[in-house]
Amino acid sequence: MSIRIGDITPDFTAETTNGPIQFHDWIGDQWAFFFSHPADFTPVCTTEMGRTAQLAEQFAERNVKPIGLSTDSVDEHNKWIEDVNDTQNTVLKFPIVADADLKIAKMYDMIHPNESETAAVRSVFIIDPNKKVRLTLTYPMNVGRNFDEILRVIDALQLGDSKKIATPADWVPGQDVIIPPSVSDADAQKAFPQGFTTLRPYLRTVKL
Ligand code: BEZ
């Protein structure tokens, strides 16, 4: 099943390294960063798990709960976490879903059979507190993800929700943002009394 932006993320029950979960209940009223990796005890995955653990505070500041998945067992995950902590100099606390029967990986289209019949590719789902999928990303097995980009897109989504703006190419927090064309000039003047720049009628930028 392919999962698209705007879909309600499929619910599931699963065993994890932090105990059993019902996914929607586990998300609660927070955001989720749900990401798959091909296998435990592999090098790229070890660095990604370590990076996610190192960024625990940055995820928490954004009200985001990370949760990993691979098609391995809880026992394997737990043994591997010791290696992650040791080699990446961190303490991994977020849950990793055990999915040895591929039930969830298939539900989330994380198995790309022309790549592997049994291991998940590197999928990312950013899910909001309404359980709506807000971003999907798919990376190949031999390329580790950019976690600055994961945090950046979460910042852009959350700012967009609170200020009704869009963000330009390569935006990072603090830079000017875009007033969507759906907002009239009159409404933009009310929303942004500090003023805004009109480069074209459809391209207006504002400093927040
Ligand atoms: C890795 O994490 O290093 C990896 C896992 C599966 C295939 C290729 C690389």
Short mmCIF file of C-alpha atoms and ligand atoms in Angstrom, two decimals:
data_model
loop_
_atom_site.label_atom_id
_atom_site.label_comp_id
_atom_site.label_asym_id
_atom_site.label_seq_id
_atom_site.Cartn_x
_atom_site.Cartn_y
_atom_site.Cartn_z
CA MET A 1 0.00 0.00 0.00
CA SER A 2 1.43 3.36 -0.87
CA ILE A 3 1.06 6.05 1.76
CA ARG A 4 0.74 9.60 0.58
CA ILE A 5 0.99 13.05 2.08
CA GLY A 6 -2.37 13.93 3.62
CA ASP A 7 -3.30 10.30 4.39
CA ILE A 8 -4.12 9.23 7.93
CA THR A 9 -1.15 7.07 8.82
CA PRO A 10 -2.10 3.39 9.07
CA ASP A 11 -2.48 2.19 12.65
CA PHE A 12 -0.83 -1.03 13.86
CA THR A 13 0.13 -2.94 16.96
CA ALA A 14 3.74 -4.00 17.35
CA GLU A 15 6.41 -5.20 19.72
CA THR A 16 9.15 -2.63 20.22
CA THR A 17 12.30 -2.29 22.28
CA ASN A 18 10.23 -0.21 24.73
CA GLY A 19 7.34 -2.72 24.93
CA PRO A 20 4.17 -3.26 22.88
CA ILE A 21 2.53 -0.26 21.21
CA GLN A 22 -0.60 0.71 19.32
CA PHE A 23 0.87 3.23 16.89
CA HIS A 24 -1.83 5.95 17.00
CA ASP A 25 -2.03 5.76 20.82
CA TRP A 26 1.75 5.90 21.03
CA ILE A 27 1.85 9.07 18.89
CA GLY A 28 -0.76 10.65 21.16
CA ASP A 29 -0.88 14.43 20.74
CA GLN A 30 2.70 14.70 19.53
CA TRP A 31 4.42 14.45 16.15
CA ALA A 32 6.19 11.26 15.04
CA PHE A 33 9.33 10.65 13.00
CA PHE A 34 8.84 7.03 11.83
CA PHE A 35 11.81 5.66 9.93
CA SER A 36 12.83 2.26 8.62
CA HIS A 37 16.28 0.83 8.06
CA PRO A 38 17.38 -2.36 6.29
CA ALA A 39 18.90 -4.38 9.12
CA ASP A 40 20.43 -4.42 12.58
CA PHE A 41 24.21 -4.79 12.86
CA THR A 42 24.89 -2.91 9.61
CA PRO A 43 27.14 0.15 9.37
CA VAL A 44 25.01 2.91 7.83
CA CYS A 45 22.02 1.98 10.02
CA THR A 46 24.22 2.08 13.12
CA THR A 47 25.21 5.68 12.37
CA GLU A 48 21.58 6.68 11.69
CA MET A 49 20.32 5.17 14.94
CA GLY A 50 23.15 6.86 16.80
CA ARG A 51 22.39 10.24 15.21
CA THR A 52 18.71 9.95 16.09
CA ALA A 53 19.61 9.14 19.70
CA GLN A 54 22.06 12.06 19.83
CA LEU A 55 19.30 14.40 18.60
CA ALA A 56 16.82 13.34 21.34
CA GLU A 57 16.70 16.85 22.80
CA GLN A 58 16.19 18.50 19.40
CA PHE A 59 13.29 16.14 18.62
CA ALA A 60 11.76 16.72 22.07
CA GLU A 61 12.01 20.54 21.64
CA ARG A 62 9.86 20.12 18.52
CA ASN A 63 7.39 17.79 20.29
CA VAL A 64 8.47 14.95 17.96
CA LYS A 65 8.83 11.29 19.00
CA PRO A 66 11.28 9.22 16.90
CA ILE A 67 10.50 5.55 16.25
CA GLY A 68 12.58 3.18 14.12
CA LEU A 69 11.76 -0.10 12.39
CA SER A 70 13.59 -2.97 10.78
CA THR A 71 12.56 -6.49 9.90
CA ASP A 72 14.44 -7.93 12.89
CA SER A 73 13.34 -9.10 16.35
CA VAL A 74 13.26 -7.22 19.66
CA ASP A 75 16.14 -9.41 20.94
CA GLU A 76 18.27 -8.50 17.93
CA HIS A 77 17.38 -4.81 18.28
CA ASN A 78 18.32 -4.85 21.97
CA LYS A 79 21.70 -6.46 21.32
CA TRP A 80 22.37 -4.04 18.48
CA ILE A 81 21.44 -0.98 20.61
CA GLU A 82 24.41 -1.85 22.83
CA ASP A 83 26.66 -1.52 19.75
CA VAL A 84 24.94 1.73 18.70
CA ASN A 85 25.47 3.25 22.14
CA ASP A 86 29.05 2.06 22.28
CA THR A 87 30.18 3.11 18.81
CA GLN A 88 28.13 6.31 18.47
CA ASN A 89 28.74 7.51 22.03
CA THR A 90 25.07 7.91 22.91
CA VAL A 91 22.18 6.34 24.82
CA LEU A 92 19.39 5.25 22.51
CA LYS A 93 16.03 5.59 24.26
CA PHE A 94 13.43 5.77 21.48
CA PRO A 95 11.58 2.57 20.48
CA ILE A 96 12.56 0.38 17.55
CA VAL A 97 9.72 -1.69 16.10
CA ALA A 98 10.35 -5.41 15.59
CA ASP A 99 8.87 -6.51 12.28
CA ALA A 100 10.32 -9.95 11.55
CA ASP A 101 7.14 -10.97 9.68
CA LEU A 102 7.30 -7.77 7.52
CA LYS A 103 3.69 -6.94 8.42
CA ILE A 104 4.32 -3.25 9.03
CA ALA A 105 7.07 -2.86 6.44
CA LYS A 106 4.64 -4.13 3.78
CA MET A 107 1.79 -1.99 5.15
CA TYR A 108 4.01 1.09 4.81
CA ASP A 109 5.51 0.07 1.41
CA MET A 110 8.98 -0.07 2.96
CA ILE A 111 9.83 -3.28 1.05
CA HIS A 112 10.96 -2.50 -2.49
CA PRO A 113 11.28 -6.02 -3.94
CA ASN A 114 13.65 -5.10 -6.75
CA GLU A 115 16.05 -3.91 -4.05
CA SER A 116 15.34 -6.58 -1.39
CA GLU A 117 12.47 -9.02 -0.78
CA THR A 118 13.03 -9.03 2.98
CA ALA A 119 14.78 -5.85 4.12
CA ALA A 120 13.20 -2.39 4.30
CA VAL A 121 14.62 0.56 2.39
CA ARG A 122 15.20 3.81 4.30
CA SER A 123 11.70 5.27 4.51
CA VAL A 124 10.73 8.37 6.48
CA PHE A 125 7.25 9.42 7.55
CA ILE A 126 6.67 12.66 9.44
CA ILE A 127 3.26 12.39 11.09
CA ASP A 128 1.40 15.19 12.86
CA PRO A 129 -0.71 14.98 16.05
CA ASN A 130 -3.84 14.45 13.90
CA LYS A 131 -2.09 11.28 12.62
CA LYS A 132 -1.83 12.85 9.19
CA VAL A 133 1.23 12.03 7.06
CA ARG A 134 2.98 15.34 6.35
CA LEU A 135 6.15 14.16 4.62
CA THR A 136 7.46 10.99 3.02
CA LEU A 137 11.04 10.34 1.94
CA THR A 138 12.71 7.21 0.59
CA TYR A 139 16.46 6.70 0.63
CA PRO A 140 18.41 3.79 -0.79
CA MET A 141 20.13 1.27 1.45
CA ASN A 142 23.67 2.55 0.98
CA VAL A 143 23.00 6.27 1.66
CA GLY A 144 22.51 7.51 5.20
CA ARG A 145 19.88 10.17 5.73
CA ASN A 146 20.62 13.84 6.47
CA PHE A 147 19.24 14.55 9.92
CA ASP A 148 19.68 18.31 9.56
CA GLU A 149 17.13 18.02 6.74
CA ILE A 150 14.77 15.96 8.92
CA LEU A 151 14.81 18.68 11.60
CA ARG A 152 14.60 21.45 8.98
CA VAL A 153 11.48 20.02 7.37
CA ILE A 154 9.84 19.53 10.78
CA ASP A 155 10.59 23.20 11.55
CA ALA A 156 9.14 24.25 8.18
CA LEU A 157 5.97 22.17 8.66
CA GLN A 158 5.38 23.44 12.19
CA LEU A 159 6.05 27.08 11.25
CA GLY A 160 3.79 26.71 8.22
CA ASP A 161 0.99 25.42 10.46
CA SER A 162 1.32 28.18 13.04
CA LYS A 163 1.94 31.18 10.73
CA LYS A 164 0.16 30.07 7.54
CA ILE A 165 3.30 30.57 5.47
CA ALA A 166 5.35 28.48 3.05
CA THR A 167 9.13 28.16 2.98
CA PRO A 168 11.42 28.74 -0.01
CA ALA A 169 14.18 26.52 -1.40
CA ASP A 170 16.94 25.77 1.09
CA TRP A 171 15.13 27.73 3.84
CA VAL A 172 16.49 27.40 7.32
CA PRO A 173 14.94 28.84 10.50
CA GLY A 174 15.41 32.61 10.75
CA GLN A 175 15.27 33.26 7.00
CA ASP A 176 12.43 35.03 5.19
CA VAL A 177 9.36 32.95 4.35
CA ILE A 178 6.75 33.04 1.60
CA ILE A 179 3.18 34.33 1.79
CA PRO A 180 1.07 31.77 -0.08
CA PRO A 181 -0.81 33.05 -3.15
CA SER A 182 -4.09 32.01 -1.48
CA VAL A 183 -3.64 34.95 0.96
CA SER A 184 -4.82 38.28 -0.47
CA ASP A 185 -2.66 41.41 -0.11
CA ALA A 186 -5.26 42.85 2.27
CA ASP A 187 -5.12 39.77 4.51
CA ALA A 188 -1.31 39.69 4.27
CA GLN A 189 -1.16 43.30 5.51
CA LYS A 190 -3.25 42.31 8.54
CA ALA A 191 -1.25 39.15 9.23
CA PHE A 192 2.15 40.74 8.67
CA PRO A 193 1.96 44.38 9.89
CA GLN A 194 5.78 44.52 9.72
CA GLY A 195 5.36 44.63 5.91
CA PHE A 196 6.35 42.27 3.15
CA THR A 197 8.17 42.30 -0.18
CA THR A 198 6.33 41.73 -3.45
CA LEU A 199 8.68 40.42 -6.16
CA ARG A 200 5.75 39.27 -8.28
CA PRO A 201 2.06 39.23 -7.33
CA TYR A 202 2.47 35.48 -6.69
CA LEU A 203 5.89 35.79 -4.96
CA ARG A 204 5.77 37.69 -1.70
CA THR A 205 8.28 37.25 1.10
CA VAL A 206 8.18 38.31 4.72
CA LYS A 207 10.55 38.36 7.68
CA LEU A 208 8.88 36.88 10.74
C1 BEZ B 1 24.02 -0.40 6.10
O1 BEZ B 1 23.33 -0.01 7.02
O2 BEZ B 1 25.23 -0.16 6.06
C2 BEZ B 1 23.43 -1.17 4.97
C3 BEZ B 1 22.38 -2.04 5.21
C4 BEZ B 1 21.86 -2.77 4.13
C5 BEZ B 1 22.38 -2.63 2.87
C6 BEZ B 1 23.41 -1.71 2.64
C7 BEZ B 1 23.95 -0.99 3.69
#
